[in-house]
Amino acid sequence: MEDLNSILQNLIDEIVKNFSFFIPYDALAHENTQRILNFYNLKVTDEIIDNYIDKLLYFDEDLKIKVLESYDIVVGYNALKASKLDNNCFQLVHLKDTKGKATFKLIFTKYIEQVVIYSTLCDMLIGAFYESYSDTTKNPTFLFEQQKKILQKHLNDIESNIGVKGGNINEDEIIGKLINSSVAKPYIKEQSDTPVNFVNNEAKSDAKKPVVIKPFREFIVHKNNIEIEEIIKKHFSDHKGISLRYLIEYLKERRVLLLIHGDQTKIHSSFKALFETEDIGALSSIFGVKVFNADINYLKSKDVFGRVLDKLTSFEEKE
């Protein structure tokens, strides 16, 4: 009889194969990422940074990470992935009918968690691309959107055929679960001497630079930056996700908020510090969406922002 671990791993492998992604450099310095890497005594070598960070990557059929040279590689395999995941759904139905309830629950729970992880990761990748420019000549977010649709359809098929919903996962848990699964997988350990994987840090760890959060007022290019910061904290500290993006767009439109490339992660952290909460929405929920001037919700939000912020008499005057 086939080992249950092998059954589960074969199912999960079909999720991972030909999955495209990239690792933004900014993510390496994130406090949560550093904490997880330290927990596993792992480090990212300079060679990995030079060859793989901020480049579009994918898992090939042998589950090795490679630099993606052409979008056609993944686009061509996505149709195959959809077919493979359909087969996974049939296998899960078969396992439900042939295995004991406890055994099936164990396999299903671990499998569905991986589907949800990679589905959520697609959303994170879309948001991260707008934050950290990868070394590609085209916008790759359509690949992540395509992957998301395939995985979401798979979740819907599972719910329809097995009667169990996929569930949700906190985005802050994604990195930890991915690293944990990578450390535990034999094929990752066997490849530990290649530059594509995280490697154990046997030597003395390099001193980690402390994460410095830039005060929100320092993003404001206006003589009343402190007053503007105080008003935003007082009146809009309950904003999160798209509503926070509306506020950012409004301030940019009024030419009092200056963001340059690489600032999105920084201002995301600044808002958390200013509002004294982590609950402001994931980076992708703020910057992974487009805001149009004709958006009725944005127009309504602008009216609210204006009524509050116009109390600063020289609000429109730059210093």
Coordinates of C-alpha atoms in Angstrom, one line a residue:
M1 CA 0.0 0.0 0.0
E2 CA 1.3 3.4 -0.9
D3 CA 2.6 5.4 2.0
L4 CA 0.2 8.2 3.1
N5 CA 3.0 10.7 3.1
S6 CA 3.8 9.9 -0.5
I7 CA 0.2 10.2 -1.4
L8 CA 0.0 13.6 0.2
Q9 CA 3.3 14.8 -1.2
N10 CA 2.4 13.8 -4.8
L11 CA -0.9 15.7 -4.5
I12 CA 0.9 18.8 -3.1
D13 CA 3.7 18.6 -5.8
E14 CA 1.1 19.3 -8.5
I15 CA 0.2 22.6 -6.8
V16 CA 3.9 23.6 -6.7
K17 CA 5.0 22.5 -10.2
N18 CA 5.4 25.4 -12.6
F19 CA 4.3 27.9 -10.0
S20 CA 5.8 31.3 -10.8
F21 CA 6.8 33.8 -8.2
F22 CA 9.5 36.2 -7.2
I23 CA 11.1 37.3 -3.9
P24 CA 11.3 41.0 -3.5
Y25 CA 14.5 42.3 -1.8
D26 CA 12.5 44.4 0.6
A27 CA 10.8 41.3 1.9
L28 CA 14.1 40.0 3.2
A29 CA 14.4 42.8 5.7
H30 CA 10.9 42.5 6.9
E31 CA 10.7 41.8 10.6
N32 CA 8.5 38.8 10.3
T33 CA 10.8 37.3 7.6
Q34 CA 13.9 37.9 9.7
R35 CA 12.2 36.3 12.8
I36 CA 11.3 33.2 10.8
L37 CA 14.8 32.8 9.2
N38 CA 16.4 33.2 12.6
F39 CA 14.1 30.6 14.1
Y40 CA 15.3 28.0 11.6
N41 CA 18.9 29.3 11.8
L42 CA 18.8 30.1 8.1
K43 CA 20.4 32.9 6.1
V44 CA 20.2 34.2 2.5
T45 CA 23.6 34.2 0.9
D46 CA 25.0 37.0 -1.3
E47 CA 25.0 34.6 -4.2
I48 CA 21.3 33.9 -3.8
I49 CA 20.6 37.6 -3.6
D50 CA 22.6 38.3 -6.8
N51 CA 21.1 35.4 -8.8
Y52 CA 17.6 35.0 -7.6
I53 CA 16.2 38.0 -5.6
D54 CA 13.9 40.3 -7.6
K55 CA 13.9 38.0 -10.5
L56 CA 10.9 36.0 -11.8
L57 CA 11.3 32.4 -10.8
Y58 CA 9.3 29.2 -11.1
F59 CA 9.4 25.5 -9.9
D60 CA 10.1 23.2 -12.8
E61 CA 8.7 19.7 -13.2
D62 CA 11.4 18.4 -10.9
L63 CA 10.5 21.0 -8.3
K64 CA 13.7 22.9 -8.7
I65 CA 13.7 26.6 -8.6
K66 CA 14.7 28.2 -11.9
V67 CA 14.8 31.7 -13.3
L68 CA 11.9 32.2 -15.7
E69 CA 13.4 33.2 -19.1
S70 CA 10.0 33.3 -20.9
Y71 CA 6.4 33.7 -19.9
D72 CA 5.5 31.0 -22.4
I73 CA 7.0 28.4 -20.1
V74 CA 4.5 29.0 -17.4
V75 CA 1.5 30.0 -19.6
G76 CA 1.9 26.7 -21.5
Y77 CA 2.0 24.7 -18.3
N78 CA -0.9 26.4 -16.6
A79 CA -3.4 24.5 -18.7
L80 CA -1.6 21.3 -17.7
K81 CA -1.7 22.4 -14.1
A82 CA -5.5 22.9 -14.3
S83 CA -5.8 19.3 -15.6
K84 CA -3.5 17.9 -12.9
L85 CA -5.5 19.6 -10.2
D86 CA -8.7 18.2 -11.6
N87 CA -7.1 14.8 -11.2
N88 CA -6.1 15.7 -7.6
C89 CA -9.8 16.4 -7.0
F90 CA -10.8 13.0 -8.3
Q91 CA -8.1 11.4 -6.1
L92 CA -9.4 13.2 -3.0
V93 CA -12.9 12.0 -3.7
H94 CA -11.5 8.4 -4.0
L95 CA -9.5 8.8 -0.8
K96 CA -12.7 10.0 1.0
D97 CA -14.5 6.9 -0.2
T98 CA -11.7 4.4 0.6
K99 CA -9.8 5.7 3.6
G100 CA -11.0 6.0 7.2
K101 CA -12.5 9.3 8.3
A102 CA -9.5 10.3 10.5
T103 CA -7.0 9.4 7.8
F104 CA -8.8 11.3 5.1
K105 CA -9.2 14.4 7.4
L106 CA -5.4 14.4 8.0
I107 CA -4.6 14.2 4.3
F108 CA -7.3 16.7 3.3
T109 CA -6.4 19.3 5.9
K110 CA -2.7 19.4 5.0
Y111 CA -3.5 19.4 1.3
I112 CA -6.1 22.1 1.4
E113 CA -3.8 24.3 3.5
Q114 CA -1.2 24.2 0.7
V115 CA -3.8 25.1 -1.9
V116 CA -5.0 28.1 0.2
I117 CA -1.3 29.1 0.9
Y118 CA -0.4 29.3 -2.8
S119 CA -3.7 30.9 -3.7
T120 CA -3.2 33.6 -1.2
L121 CA 0.4 33.9 -2.3
C122 CA -0.8 34.9 -5.7
D123 CA -2.5 37.9 -4.2
M124 CA 0.6 38.8 -2.3
L125 CA 2.8 38.5 -5.4
I126 CA 0.5 40.9 -7.3
G127 CA 0.7 43.5 -4.5
A128 CA 4.5 42.9 -4.1
F129 CA 5.2 43.5 -7.7
Y130 CA 3.9 47.0 -7.5
E131 CA 6.1 47.5 -4.5
S132 CA 9.3 46.0 -5.7
Y133 CA 10.2 46.0 -9.4
S134 CA 11.5 42.6 -10.6
D135 CA 14.0 42.1 -13.3
T136 CA 11.5 41.5 -16.1
T137 CA 10.7 43.6 -19.2
K138 CA 6.9 43.0 -18.8
N139 CA 4.4 43.1 -16.0
P140 CA 4.1 39.5 -14.8
T141 CA 1.0 39.9 -12.7
F142 CA -1.1 38.3 -15.3
L143 CA 0.7 35.0 -14.5
F144 CA -0.1 35.3 -10.8
E145 CA -3.7 36.2 -11.6
Q146 CA -3.9 33.1 -13.9
Q147 CA -2.5 30.9 -11.2
K148 CA -5.0 32.4 -8.7
K149 CA -7.9 31.6 -11.0
I150 CA -6.7 28.0 -11.4
L151 CA -6.3 27.4 -7.7
Q152 CA -9.6 29.2 -6.8
K153 CA -11.4 26.9 -9.3
H154 CA -9.7 24.0 -7.7
L155 CA -11.0 25.1 -4.3
N156 CA -14.5 25.5 -5.7
D157 CA -14.4 22.0 -7.3
I158 CA -13.3 20.5 -4.0
E159 CA -16.1 22.2 -2.2
S160 CA -18.6 21.0 -4.8
N161 CA -17.4 17.4 -4.9
I162 CA -16.3 16.8 -1.3
G163 CA -18.5 19.3 0.4
V164 CA -15.8 21.0 2.4
K165 CA -14.7 24.6 2.0
G166 CA -11.1 25.6 1.6
G167 CA -11.0 28.1 4.4
N168 CA -8.7 31.1 4.8
I169 CA -5.2 31.8 6.1
N170 CA -3.6 34.9 7.6
E171 CA -1.1 36.4 5.1
D172 CA 1.4 36.9 7.9
E173 CA 1.5 33.1 8.3
I174 CA 2.4 32.5 4.6
I175 CA 6.1 33.0 4.8
G176 CA 6.5 30.9 7.9
K177 CA 4.5 28.0 6.5
L178 CA 6.3 28.1 3.1
I179 CA 9.8 28.1 4.8
N180 CA 8.7 25.4 7.2
S181 CA 7.4 23.1 4.4
S182 CA 10.6 23.8 2.4
V183 CA 12.9 22.9 5.3
A184 CA 10.9 19.7 5.9
K185 CA 10.8 18.5 2.3
P186 CA 13.5 15.9 1.3
Y187 CA 13.9 17.3 -2.2
I188 CA 14.8 20.7 -0.7
K189 CA 17.3 19.2 1.7
E190 CA 18.9 17.3 -1.1
Q191 CA 19.4 20.5 -3.1
S192 CA 20.9 22.5 -0.2
D193 CA 24.2 22.8 -1.9
T194 CA 22.7 24.8 -4.8
P195 CA 22.5 28.6 -4.8
V196 CA 18.7 28.6 -5.3
N197 CA 17.7 27.5 -1.8
F198 CA 18.1 28.9 1.7
V199 CA 21.1 27.3 3.3
N200 CA 21.9 26.6 7.0
N201 CA 23.9 29.3 8.6
E202 CA 26.6 27.3 10.3
A203 CA 28.9 30.3 10.7
K204 CA 28.4 33.1 13.0
S205 CA 25.4 35.1 11.9
D206 CA 25.9 38.5 10.4
A207 CA 24.7 41.3 12.6
K208 CA 21.2 42.1 11.6
K209 CA 20.4 45.7 11.0
P210 CA 17.6 46.9 13.1
V211 CA 14.3 47.6 11.3
V212 CA 13.9 51.4 11.3
I213 CA 10.3 52.6 10.8
K214 CA 10.1 56.0 9.1
P215 CA 7.6 58.3 10.8
F216 CA 4.6 59.1 8.6
R217 CA 5.2 62.8 8.9
E218 CA 8.5 62.4 6.9
F219 CA 6.5 61.3 3.8
I220 CA 4.6 64.6 4.0
V221 CA 6.1 67.4 2.0
H222 CA 4.3 70.3 3.7
K223 CA 5.2 72.8 6.4
N224 CA 2.3 71.5 8.5
N225 CA 3.4 67.8 8.3
I226 CA 3.1 67.2 12.0
E227 CA -0.4 68.7 12.2
I228 CA -1.5 66.6 9.1
E229 CA -0.1 63.5 10.7
E230 CA -2.0 64.2 14.0
I231 CA -5.3 64.8 12.1
I232 CA -4.9 61.6 10.1
K233 CA -4.2 59.6 13.3
K234 CA -7.2 61.2 15.0
H235 CA -9.8 60.9 12.3
F236 CA -8.7 58.0 10.0
S237 CA -6.9 55.4 12.3
D238 CA -9.7 52.9 11.6
H239 CA -9.0 52.9 7.8
K240 CA -7.5 49.8 6.3
G241 CA -7.1 48.2 2.9
I242 CA -8.7 50.0 0.0
S243 CA -9.9 52.9 2.2
L244 CA -6.3 53.5 3.3
R245 CA -5.3 53.5 -0.4
Y246 CA -8.0 56.2 -1.0
L247 CA -6.4 58.3 1.7
I248 CA -2.9 57.8 0.1
E249 CA -4.2 58.7 -3.4
Y250 CA -6.0 61.8 -2.0
L251 CA -2.8 63.1 -0.3
K252 CA -0.8 62.4 -3.4
E253 CA -3.4 64.2 -5.5
R254 CA -3.1 67.2 -3.2
R255 CA 0.7 67.0 -3.6
V256 CA 1.5 66.8 0.1
L257 CA 2.5 63.1 0.1
L258 CA 5.6 62.0 -1.7
L259 CA 6.2 58.3 -2.5
I260 CA 9.1 57.0 -4.6
H261 CA 9.9 53.5 -5.7
G262 CA 10.4 51.2 -2.7
D263 CA 8.4 53.4 -0.3
Q264 CA 5.2 51.3 -0.3
T265 CA 6.5 48.8 2.3
K266 CA 7.9 51.7 4.4
I267 CA 4.7 53.7 4.5
H268 CA 2.8 50.5 5.2
S269 CA 4.9 50.1 8.3
S270 CA 4.5 53.8 9.1
F271 CA 0.7 53.6 9.1
K272 CA 0.9 50.6 11.5
A273 CA 3.1 52.6 13.8
L274 CA 1.0 55.7 13.5
F275 CA -2.3 53.9 14.1
E276 CA -0.7 51.6 16.7
T277 CA -2.1 48.5 15.1
E278 CA -1.1 45.7 12.7
D279 CA -4.7 45.6 11.4
I280 CA -4.5 47.9 8.5
G281 CA -4.7 45.3 5.7
A282 CA -2.0 43.5 3.8
L283 CA 0.3 45.4 1.5
S284 CA -1.5 43.8 -1.5
S285 CA -4.9 45.0 -0.2
I286 CA -3.7 48.6 -0.3
F287 CA -1.4 48.8 -3.3
G288 CA -2.5 45.8 -5.3
V289 CA -5.6 47.5 -6.6
K290 CA -6.0 50.4 -9.1
V291 CA -7.8 53.6 -8.0
F292 CA -9.6 55.6 -10.7
N293 CA -10.6 59.2 -10.3
A294 CA -14.2 58.4 -11.4
D295 CA -14.5 55.7 -8.7
I296 CA -17.7 56.7 -6.8
N297 CA -16.3 55.3 -3.5
Y298 CA -13.1 57.3 -4.0
L299 CA -15.0 60.4 -4.7
K300 CA -17.1 60.0 -1.6
S301 CA -13.9 59.4 0.4
K302 CA -12.3 62.5 -1.0
D303 CA -15.2 64.6 0.3
V304 CA -14.6 63.2 3.8
F305 CA -10.9 63.7 3.7
G306 CA -11.4 67.3 2.4
R307 CA -13.8 68.2 5.1
V308 CA -11.3 67.2 7.8
L309 CA -8.0 68.1 6.3
D310 CA -9.0 71.4 4.8
K311 CA -9.1 72.7 8.4
L312 CA -5.4 73.3 7.9
T313 CA -5.4 76.8 6.4
S314 CA -2.3 76.3 4.3
F315 CA -2.9 72.7 3.4
E316 CA -2.4 73.1 -0.3
E317 CA 0.8 75.1 0.0
K318 CA 4.0 73.2 -0.2
E319 CA 6.8 74.3 2.0

